[in-house]
CSV table of C-alpha atoms in Angstrom, one decimal:
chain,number,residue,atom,x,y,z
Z,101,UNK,CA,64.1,67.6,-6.2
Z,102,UNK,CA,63.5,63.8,-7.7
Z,103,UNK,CA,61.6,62.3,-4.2
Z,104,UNK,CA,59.8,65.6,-3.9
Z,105,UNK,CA,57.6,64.9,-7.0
Z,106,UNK,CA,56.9,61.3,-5.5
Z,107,UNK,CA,53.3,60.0,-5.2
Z,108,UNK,CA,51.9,57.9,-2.9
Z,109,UNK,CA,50.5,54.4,-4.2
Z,110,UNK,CA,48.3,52.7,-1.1
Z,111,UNK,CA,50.5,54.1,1.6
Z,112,UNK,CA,54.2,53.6,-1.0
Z,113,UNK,CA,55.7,56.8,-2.2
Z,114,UNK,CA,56.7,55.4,-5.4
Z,115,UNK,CA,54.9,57.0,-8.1
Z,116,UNK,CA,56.6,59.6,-10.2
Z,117,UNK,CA,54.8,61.4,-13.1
Z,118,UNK,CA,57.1,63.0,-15.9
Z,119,UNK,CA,55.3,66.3,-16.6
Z,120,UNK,CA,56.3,67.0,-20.7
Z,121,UNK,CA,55.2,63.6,-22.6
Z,122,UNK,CA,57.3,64.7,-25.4
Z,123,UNK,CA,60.3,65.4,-24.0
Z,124,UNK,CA,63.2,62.5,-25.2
Z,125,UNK,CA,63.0,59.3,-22.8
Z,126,UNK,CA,67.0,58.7,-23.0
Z,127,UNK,CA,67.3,62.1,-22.3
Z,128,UNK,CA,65.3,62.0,-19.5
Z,129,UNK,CA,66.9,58.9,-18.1
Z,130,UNK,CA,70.5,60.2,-18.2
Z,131,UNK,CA,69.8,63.7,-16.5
Z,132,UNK,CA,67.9,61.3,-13.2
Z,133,UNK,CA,69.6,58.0,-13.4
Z,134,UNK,CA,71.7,58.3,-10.8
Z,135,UNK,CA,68.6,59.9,-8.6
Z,136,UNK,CA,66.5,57.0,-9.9
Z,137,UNK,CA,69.2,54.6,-8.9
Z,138,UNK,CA,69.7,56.2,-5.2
Z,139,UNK,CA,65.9,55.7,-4.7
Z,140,UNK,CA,65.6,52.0,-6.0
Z,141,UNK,CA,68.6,51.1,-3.6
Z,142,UNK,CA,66.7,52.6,-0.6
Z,143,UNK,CA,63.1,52.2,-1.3
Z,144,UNK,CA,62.9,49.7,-4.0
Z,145,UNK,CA,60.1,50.4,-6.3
Z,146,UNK,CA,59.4,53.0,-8.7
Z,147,UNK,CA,56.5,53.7,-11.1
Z,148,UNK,CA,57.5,56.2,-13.9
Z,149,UNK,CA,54.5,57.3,-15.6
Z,150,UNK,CA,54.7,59.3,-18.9
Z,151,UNK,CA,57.9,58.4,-20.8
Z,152,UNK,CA,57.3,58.1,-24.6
Z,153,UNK,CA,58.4,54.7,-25.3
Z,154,UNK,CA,56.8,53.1,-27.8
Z,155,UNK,CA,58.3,49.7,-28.3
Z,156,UNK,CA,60.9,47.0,-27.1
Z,157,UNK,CA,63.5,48.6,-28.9
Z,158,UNK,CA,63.3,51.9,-26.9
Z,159,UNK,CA,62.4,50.0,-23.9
Z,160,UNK,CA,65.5,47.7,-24.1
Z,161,UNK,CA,68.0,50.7,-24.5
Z,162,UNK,CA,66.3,52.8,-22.0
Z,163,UNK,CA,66.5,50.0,-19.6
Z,164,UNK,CA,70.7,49.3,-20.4
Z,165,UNK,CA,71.3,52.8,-20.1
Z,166,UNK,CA,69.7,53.5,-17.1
Z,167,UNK,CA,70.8,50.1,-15.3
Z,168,UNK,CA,74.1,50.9,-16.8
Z,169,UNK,CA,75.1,48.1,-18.6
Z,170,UNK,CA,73.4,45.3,-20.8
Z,171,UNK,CA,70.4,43.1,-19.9
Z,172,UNK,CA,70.8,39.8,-19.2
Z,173,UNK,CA,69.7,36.5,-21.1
Z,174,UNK,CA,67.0,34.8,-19.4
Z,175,UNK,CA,68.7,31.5,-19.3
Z,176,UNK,CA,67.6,29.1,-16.4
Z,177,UNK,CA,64.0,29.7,-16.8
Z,178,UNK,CA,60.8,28.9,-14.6
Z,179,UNK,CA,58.1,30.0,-16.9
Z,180,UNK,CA,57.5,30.8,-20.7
Z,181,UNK,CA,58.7,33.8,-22.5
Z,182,UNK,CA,59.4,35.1,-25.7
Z,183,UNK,CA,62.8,37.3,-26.8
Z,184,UNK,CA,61.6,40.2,-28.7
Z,185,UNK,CA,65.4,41.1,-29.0
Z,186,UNK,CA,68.3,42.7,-27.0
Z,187,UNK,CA,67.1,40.9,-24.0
Z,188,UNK,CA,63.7,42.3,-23.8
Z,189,UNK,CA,61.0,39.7,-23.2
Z,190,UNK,CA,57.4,39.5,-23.5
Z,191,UNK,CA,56.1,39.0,-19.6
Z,192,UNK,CA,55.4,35.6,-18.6
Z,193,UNK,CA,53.1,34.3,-20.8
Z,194,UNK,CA,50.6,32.0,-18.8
Z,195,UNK,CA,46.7,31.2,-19.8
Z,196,UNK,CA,44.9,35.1,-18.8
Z,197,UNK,CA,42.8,33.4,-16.4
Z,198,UNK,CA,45.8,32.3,-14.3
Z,199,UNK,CA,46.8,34.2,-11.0
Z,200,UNK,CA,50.8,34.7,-10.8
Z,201,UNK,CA,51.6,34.7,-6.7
Z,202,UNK,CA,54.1,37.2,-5.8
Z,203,UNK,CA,57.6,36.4,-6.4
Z,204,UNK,CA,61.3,37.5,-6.7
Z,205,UNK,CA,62.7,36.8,-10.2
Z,206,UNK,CA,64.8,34.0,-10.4
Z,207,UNK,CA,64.8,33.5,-6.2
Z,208,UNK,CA,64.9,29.7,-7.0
Z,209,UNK,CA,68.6,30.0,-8.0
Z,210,UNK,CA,71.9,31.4,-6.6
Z,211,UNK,CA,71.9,33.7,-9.2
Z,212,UNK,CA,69.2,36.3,-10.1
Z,213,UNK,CA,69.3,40.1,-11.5
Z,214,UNK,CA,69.2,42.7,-8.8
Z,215,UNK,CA,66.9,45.1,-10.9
Z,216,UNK,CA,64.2,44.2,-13.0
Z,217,UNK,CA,61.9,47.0,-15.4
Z,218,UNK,CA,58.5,46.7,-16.9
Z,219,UNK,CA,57.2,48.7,-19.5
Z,220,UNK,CA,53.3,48.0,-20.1
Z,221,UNK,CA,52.4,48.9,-23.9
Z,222,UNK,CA,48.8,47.8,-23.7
Z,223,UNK,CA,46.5,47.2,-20.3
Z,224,UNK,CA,44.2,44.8,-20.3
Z,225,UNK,CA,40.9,45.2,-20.6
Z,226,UNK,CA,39.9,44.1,-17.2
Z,227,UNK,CA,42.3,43.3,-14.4
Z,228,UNK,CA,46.0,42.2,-15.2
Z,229,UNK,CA,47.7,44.3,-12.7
Z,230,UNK,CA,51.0,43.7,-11.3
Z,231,UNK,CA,51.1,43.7,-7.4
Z,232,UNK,CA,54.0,44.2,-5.8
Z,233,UNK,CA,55.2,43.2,-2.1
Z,234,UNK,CA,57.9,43.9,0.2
Z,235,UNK,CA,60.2,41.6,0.8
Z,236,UNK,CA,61.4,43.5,4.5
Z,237,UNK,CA,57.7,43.7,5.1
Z,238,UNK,CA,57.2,39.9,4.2
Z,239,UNK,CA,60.4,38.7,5.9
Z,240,UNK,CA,59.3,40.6,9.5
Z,241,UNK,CA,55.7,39.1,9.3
Z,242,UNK,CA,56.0,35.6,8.9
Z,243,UNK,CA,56.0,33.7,12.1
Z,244,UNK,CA,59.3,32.9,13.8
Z,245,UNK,CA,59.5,29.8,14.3
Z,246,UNK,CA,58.6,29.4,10.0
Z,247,UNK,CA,61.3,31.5,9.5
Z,248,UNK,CA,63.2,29.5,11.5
Z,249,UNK,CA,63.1,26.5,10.0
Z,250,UNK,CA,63.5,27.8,6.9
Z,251,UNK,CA,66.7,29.4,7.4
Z,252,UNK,CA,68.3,26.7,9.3
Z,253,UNK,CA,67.2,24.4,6.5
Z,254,UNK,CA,67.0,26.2,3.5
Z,255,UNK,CA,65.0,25.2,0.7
Z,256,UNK,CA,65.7,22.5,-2.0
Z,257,UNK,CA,64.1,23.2,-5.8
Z,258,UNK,CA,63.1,19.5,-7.5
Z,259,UNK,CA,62.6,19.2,-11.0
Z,260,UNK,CA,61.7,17.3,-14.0
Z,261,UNK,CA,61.8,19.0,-17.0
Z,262,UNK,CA,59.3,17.8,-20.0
Z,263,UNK,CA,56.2,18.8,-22.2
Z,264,UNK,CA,54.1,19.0,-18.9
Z,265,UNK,CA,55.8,22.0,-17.8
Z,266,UNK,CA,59.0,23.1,-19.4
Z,267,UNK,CA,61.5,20.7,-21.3
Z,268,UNK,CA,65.2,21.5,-20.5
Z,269,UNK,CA,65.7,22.6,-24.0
Z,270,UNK,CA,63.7,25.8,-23.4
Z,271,UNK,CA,64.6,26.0,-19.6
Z,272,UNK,CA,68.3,26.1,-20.7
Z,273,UNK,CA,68.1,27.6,-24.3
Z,274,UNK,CA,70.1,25.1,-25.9
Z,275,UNK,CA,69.5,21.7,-27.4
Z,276,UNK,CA,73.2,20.4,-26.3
Z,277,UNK,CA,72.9,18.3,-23.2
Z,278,UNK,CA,76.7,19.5,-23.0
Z,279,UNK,CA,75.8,22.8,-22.5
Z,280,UNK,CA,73.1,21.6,-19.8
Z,281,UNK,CA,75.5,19.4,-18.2
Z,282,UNK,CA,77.9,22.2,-18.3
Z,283,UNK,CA,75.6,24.9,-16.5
Z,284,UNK,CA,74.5,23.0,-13.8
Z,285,UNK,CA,78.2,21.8,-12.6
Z,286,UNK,CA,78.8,25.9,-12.4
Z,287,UNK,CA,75.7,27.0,-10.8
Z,288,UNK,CA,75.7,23.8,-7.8
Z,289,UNK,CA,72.7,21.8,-9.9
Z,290,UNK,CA,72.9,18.3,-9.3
Z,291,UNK,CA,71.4,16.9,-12.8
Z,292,UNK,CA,70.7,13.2,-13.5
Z,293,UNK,CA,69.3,11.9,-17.3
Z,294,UNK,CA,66.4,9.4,-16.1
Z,295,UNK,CA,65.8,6.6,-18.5
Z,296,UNK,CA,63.4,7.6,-20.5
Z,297,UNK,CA,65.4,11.4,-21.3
Z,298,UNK,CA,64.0,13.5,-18.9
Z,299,UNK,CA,66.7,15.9,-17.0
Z,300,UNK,CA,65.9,15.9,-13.4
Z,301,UNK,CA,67.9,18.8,-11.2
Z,302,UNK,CA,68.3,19.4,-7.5
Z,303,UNK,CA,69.5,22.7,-6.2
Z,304,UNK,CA,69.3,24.1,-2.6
Z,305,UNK,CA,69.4,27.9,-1.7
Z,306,UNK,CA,68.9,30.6,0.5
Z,307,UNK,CA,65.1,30.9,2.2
Z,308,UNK,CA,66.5,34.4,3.6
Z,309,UNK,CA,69.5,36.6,3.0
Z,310,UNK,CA,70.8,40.2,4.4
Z,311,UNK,CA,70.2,42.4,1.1
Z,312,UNK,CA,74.0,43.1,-0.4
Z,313,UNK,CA,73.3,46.9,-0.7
Z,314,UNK,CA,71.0,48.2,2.6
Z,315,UNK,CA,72.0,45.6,4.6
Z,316,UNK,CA,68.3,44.5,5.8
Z,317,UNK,CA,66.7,41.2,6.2
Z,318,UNK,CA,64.8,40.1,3.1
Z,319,UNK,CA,62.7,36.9,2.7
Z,320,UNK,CA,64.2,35.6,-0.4
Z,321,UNK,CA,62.8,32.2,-2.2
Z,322,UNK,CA,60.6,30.7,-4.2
Z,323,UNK,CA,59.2,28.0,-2.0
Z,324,UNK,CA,55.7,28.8,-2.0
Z,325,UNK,CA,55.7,28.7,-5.7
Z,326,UNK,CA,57.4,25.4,-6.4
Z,327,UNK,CA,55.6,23.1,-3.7
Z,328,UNK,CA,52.5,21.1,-5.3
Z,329,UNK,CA,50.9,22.8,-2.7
Z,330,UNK,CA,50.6,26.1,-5.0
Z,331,UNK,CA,48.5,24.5,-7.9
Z,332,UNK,CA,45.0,23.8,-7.6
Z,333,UNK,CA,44.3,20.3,-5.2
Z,334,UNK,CA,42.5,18.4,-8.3
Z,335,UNK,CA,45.2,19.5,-10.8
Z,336,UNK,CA,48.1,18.4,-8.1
Z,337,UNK,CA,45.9,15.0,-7.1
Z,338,UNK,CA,46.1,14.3,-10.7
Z,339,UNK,CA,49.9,14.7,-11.4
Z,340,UNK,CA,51.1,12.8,-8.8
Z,341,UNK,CA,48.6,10.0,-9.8
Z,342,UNK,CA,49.8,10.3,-13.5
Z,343,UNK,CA,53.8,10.1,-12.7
Z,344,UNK,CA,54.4,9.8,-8.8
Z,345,UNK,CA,55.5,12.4,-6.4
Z,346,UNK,CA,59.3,11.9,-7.6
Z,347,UNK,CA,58.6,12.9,-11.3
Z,348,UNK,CA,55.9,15.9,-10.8
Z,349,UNK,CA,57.4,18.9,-12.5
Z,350,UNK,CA,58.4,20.4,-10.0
Z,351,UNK,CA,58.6,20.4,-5.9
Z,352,UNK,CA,60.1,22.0,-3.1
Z,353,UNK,CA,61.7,20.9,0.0
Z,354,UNK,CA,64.0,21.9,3.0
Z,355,UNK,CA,67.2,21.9,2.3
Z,356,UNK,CA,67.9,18.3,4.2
Z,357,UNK,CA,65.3,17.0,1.7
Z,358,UNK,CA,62.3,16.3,4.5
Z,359,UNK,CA,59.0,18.1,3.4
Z,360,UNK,CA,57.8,21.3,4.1
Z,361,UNK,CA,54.9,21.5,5.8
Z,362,UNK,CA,51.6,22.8,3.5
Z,363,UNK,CA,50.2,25.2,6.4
Z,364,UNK,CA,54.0,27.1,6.2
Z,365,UNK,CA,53.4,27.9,2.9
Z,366,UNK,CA,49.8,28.8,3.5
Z,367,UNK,CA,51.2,31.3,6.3
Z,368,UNK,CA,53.5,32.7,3.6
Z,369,UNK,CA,51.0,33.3,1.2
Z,370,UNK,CA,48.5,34.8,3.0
Z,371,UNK,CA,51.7,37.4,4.4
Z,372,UNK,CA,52.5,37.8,0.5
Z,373,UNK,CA,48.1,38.9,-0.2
Z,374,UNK,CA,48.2,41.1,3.0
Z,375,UNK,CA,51.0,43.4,2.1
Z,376,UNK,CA,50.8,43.6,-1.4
Z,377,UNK,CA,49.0,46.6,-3.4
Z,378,UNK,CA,48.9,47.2,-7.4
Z,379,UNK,CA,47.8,50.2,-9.9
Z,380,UNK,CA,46.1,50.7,-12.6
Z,381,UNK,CA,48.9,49.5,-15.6
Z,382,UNK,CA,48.3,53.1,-17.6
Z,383,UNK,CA,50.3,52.5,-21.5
Z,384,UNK,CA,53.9,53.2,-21.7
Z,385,UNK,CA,53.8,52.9,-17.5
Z,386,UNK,CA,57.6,51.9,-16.6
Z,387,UNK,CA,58.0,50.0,-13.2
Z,388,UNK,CA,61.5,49.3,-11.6
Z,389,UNK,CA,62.0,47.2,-8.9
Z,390,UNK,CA,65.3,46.4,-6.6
Z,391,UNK,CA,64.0,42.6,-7.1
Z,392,UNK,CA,65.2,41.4,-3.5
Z,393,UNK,CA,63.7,44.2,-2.1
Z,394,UNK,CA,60.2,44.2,-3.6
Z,395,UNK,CA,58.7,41.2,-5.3
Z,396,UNK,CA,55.7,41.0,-7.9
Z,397,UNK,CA,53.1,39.0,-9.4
Z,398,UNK,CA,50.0,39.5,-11.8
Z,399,UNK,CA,46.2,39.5,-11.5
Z,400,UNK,CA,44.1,37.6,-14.1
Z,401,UNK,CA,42.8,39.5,-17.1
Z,402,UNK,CA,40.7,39.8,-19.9
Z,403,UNK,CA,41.6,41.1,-23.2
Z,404,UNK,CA,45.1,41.7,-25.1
Z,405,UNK,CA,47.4,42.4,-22.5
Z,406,UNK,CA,51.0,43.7,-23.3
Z,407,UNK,CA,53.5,43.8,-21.0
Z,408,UNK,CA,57.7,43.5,-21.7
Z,409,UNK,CA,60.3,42.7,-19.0
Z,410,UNK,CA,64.4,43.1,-18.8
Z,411,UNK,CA,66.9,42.3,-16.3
Z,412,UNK,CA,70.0,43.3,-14.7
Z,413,UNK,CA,73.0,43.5,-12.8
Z,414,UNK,CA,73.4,39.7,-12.2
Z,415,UNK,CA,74.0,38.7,-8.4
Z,416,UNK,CA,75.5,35.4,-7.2
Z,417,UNK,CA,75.2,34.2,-3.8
C-alpha cells in the first residue's frame, strides 16, 4: 500500500522512496495520484524521492497531471522569480546568504493555490534546505490571547511598490496601469498612484481560517513577514529614515489599521523555528505540500543552488 512505504522525517511520516529510478515519472504519477492526493489532503506534505525528472519541462507536466489541471501564473507577487515556461518558476531568488522564514504561499492575499510542488535539480553545496512547518501545529501553539487579537482584527498588508523592493510592473506582470487598476478592484485592493508614480495598495485578510478540505484550524497569514519588524533593525532604522514609515515597502497591520505589537510577531516566529524540521534536498527530490496545511521556507546556502516551484488549484476566500 502507498502510506505503508512512508518514512519518517524528524517525527513526520512523509518521505516516500520510488524503488526503480528508471521506471517513467508520468507513469508513475497516474498509477498513485489519486493515493498521493488522499495523503496531501490528510497529512499535507510529501517528499517523493527518486523520480527521473530531469528538467522544468518534465517537472511542469508531471506537476499538471498530477494536480489535475494547469499551474497557475504567479501574478500578485511578493518576491522575485523567473518563468522557465508553462508556469514553472525558478524558486525565490533572494541573495544565498538570506534566511526565508516559514510561510504559506501567497497567505497575504485572498487568493492563493492550495497545492504547491518543488522539484530540486541541484543542492547546494552547503545548507539551502527547505523547512517546512505545520500550520495546525503553529495555529494550536501560539498564545491565546495573540491569536485572539489577530482573528478579531485580521491583518492589513501596506505597500509601496518601487526599485527598493518590487515595482508594480513586476508585482502585477503588466506594464498597463489599467490592468493594475483592474486587478485590485477584483481582488478587494484598495490602490492609490502617489505623486511621484509609486502604486500604494491596502488589502486586509484572514490571520486564521478553518482549512476548506479537513476542516481544522490553520494559522494562515503572512504578518510576520511583512511587518518591518522581520528585516534586520539597522536595515529597517534606515528605511524609515530614508522615506518615512508611510512609504517603506512594505508593512503590516491589524485589520482596523492600529499596529501590531513587535513581541506578537516575535512569539510567532519563534512557534514557526520550534516546529519546523528540513532534509537533506537530494537531486530530482519532489516535495508537495497542501500549502494551508504546511508552510515552508529556506536556509542560507553556498554554492549553485537549483530549485523550481509550481502552483495549483487556486482558492479564494
Amino acid at each position: 500500500m502507498f502510506e505503508e512505504r512512508l518514512e519518517l522525517i524528524s517525527g513526520s511520516k512523509i518521505l516516500l522512496h520510488v524503488e526503480d529510478k528508471k521506471e517513467a515519472a508520468l507513469d508513475w504519477i497516474d498509477e498513485n495520484k489519486s493515493s498521493i492526493d488522499q495523503y496531501l489532503s490528510k497529512n499535507g506534505a510529501l517528499l517523493i524521492r527518486g523520480l527521473a525528472i530531469w528538467n522544468g519541462d518534465e517537472f511542469g507536466g508531471i506537476l499538471a497531471r498530477l494536480f489535475g489541471e494547469e499551474l497557475n501564473k504567479y501574478t500578485y507577487r511578493s518576491t522575485p522569480r523567473t518563468e522557465l515556461g508553462k508556469n514553472v518558476y525558478t524558486a525565490t531568488e533572494y541573495h544565498k546568504s538570506e534566511v526565508i522564514p516559514q510561510h504559506n504561499e501567497v497567505s497575504y492575499s485572498n487568493s492563493w493555490p492550495m497545492r504547491i510542488g518543488f522539484l530540486c535539480l541541484k543542492p547546494a553545496d552547503y545548507k539551502g534546505n527547505t523547512p517546512i512547518s505545520d500550520s495546525r501545529l503553529a495555529y494550536q501553539m501560539i498564545p491565546k490571547e495573540i491569536k485572539d487579537e489577530f482573528e478579531k482584527k485580521k491583518v492589513m498588508y501596506v505597500r509601496n511598490y518601487s526599485k527598493i523592493d518590487l515595482p508594480w510592473q513586476e508585482v502585477f506582470q503588466t506594464e498597463d496601469k489599467n490592468d493594475v487598476e483592474h486587478y485590485c478592484e477584483n481582488n478587494n485592493l484598495f490602490y492609490e498612484w502617489l505623486p511621484n508614480g509609486v502604486l500604494r495598495t491596502r488589502q486586509i485578510n484572514q490571520a486564521s481560517m478553518l482549512h476548506p478540505g479537513s476542516g481544522e484550524m490553520v494559522w494562515f497569514n503572512q504578518a510576520h513577514l511583512f511587518h518591518i519588524s522581520n528585516l534586520d533593525e539597522e536595515i529597517a532604522e534606515g528605511l524609515i529614515a530614508l522615506l518615512g514609515d508611510e512609504n517603506i515597502p512594505r508593512n503590516a497591520y491589524f485589520g482596523d489599521g492600529t499596529p501590531i505589537d513587535p513581541a506578537y510577531l516575535s512569539q510567532i516566529r519563534a512557534v514557526y523555528e520550534s516546529t519546523k524540521f528540513s532534509f537533506q534536498w537530494q537531486s530530482n527530490d519532489l516535495l508537495l505540500l497542501d500549502n494551508m496545511l504546511y508552510t515552508h521556507g529556506r536556509e542560507e546556502f553556498d554554492g549553485t543552488r537549483q530549485v523550481l516551484v509550481g502552483m495549483a488549484r487556486p482558492y479564494t476566500n
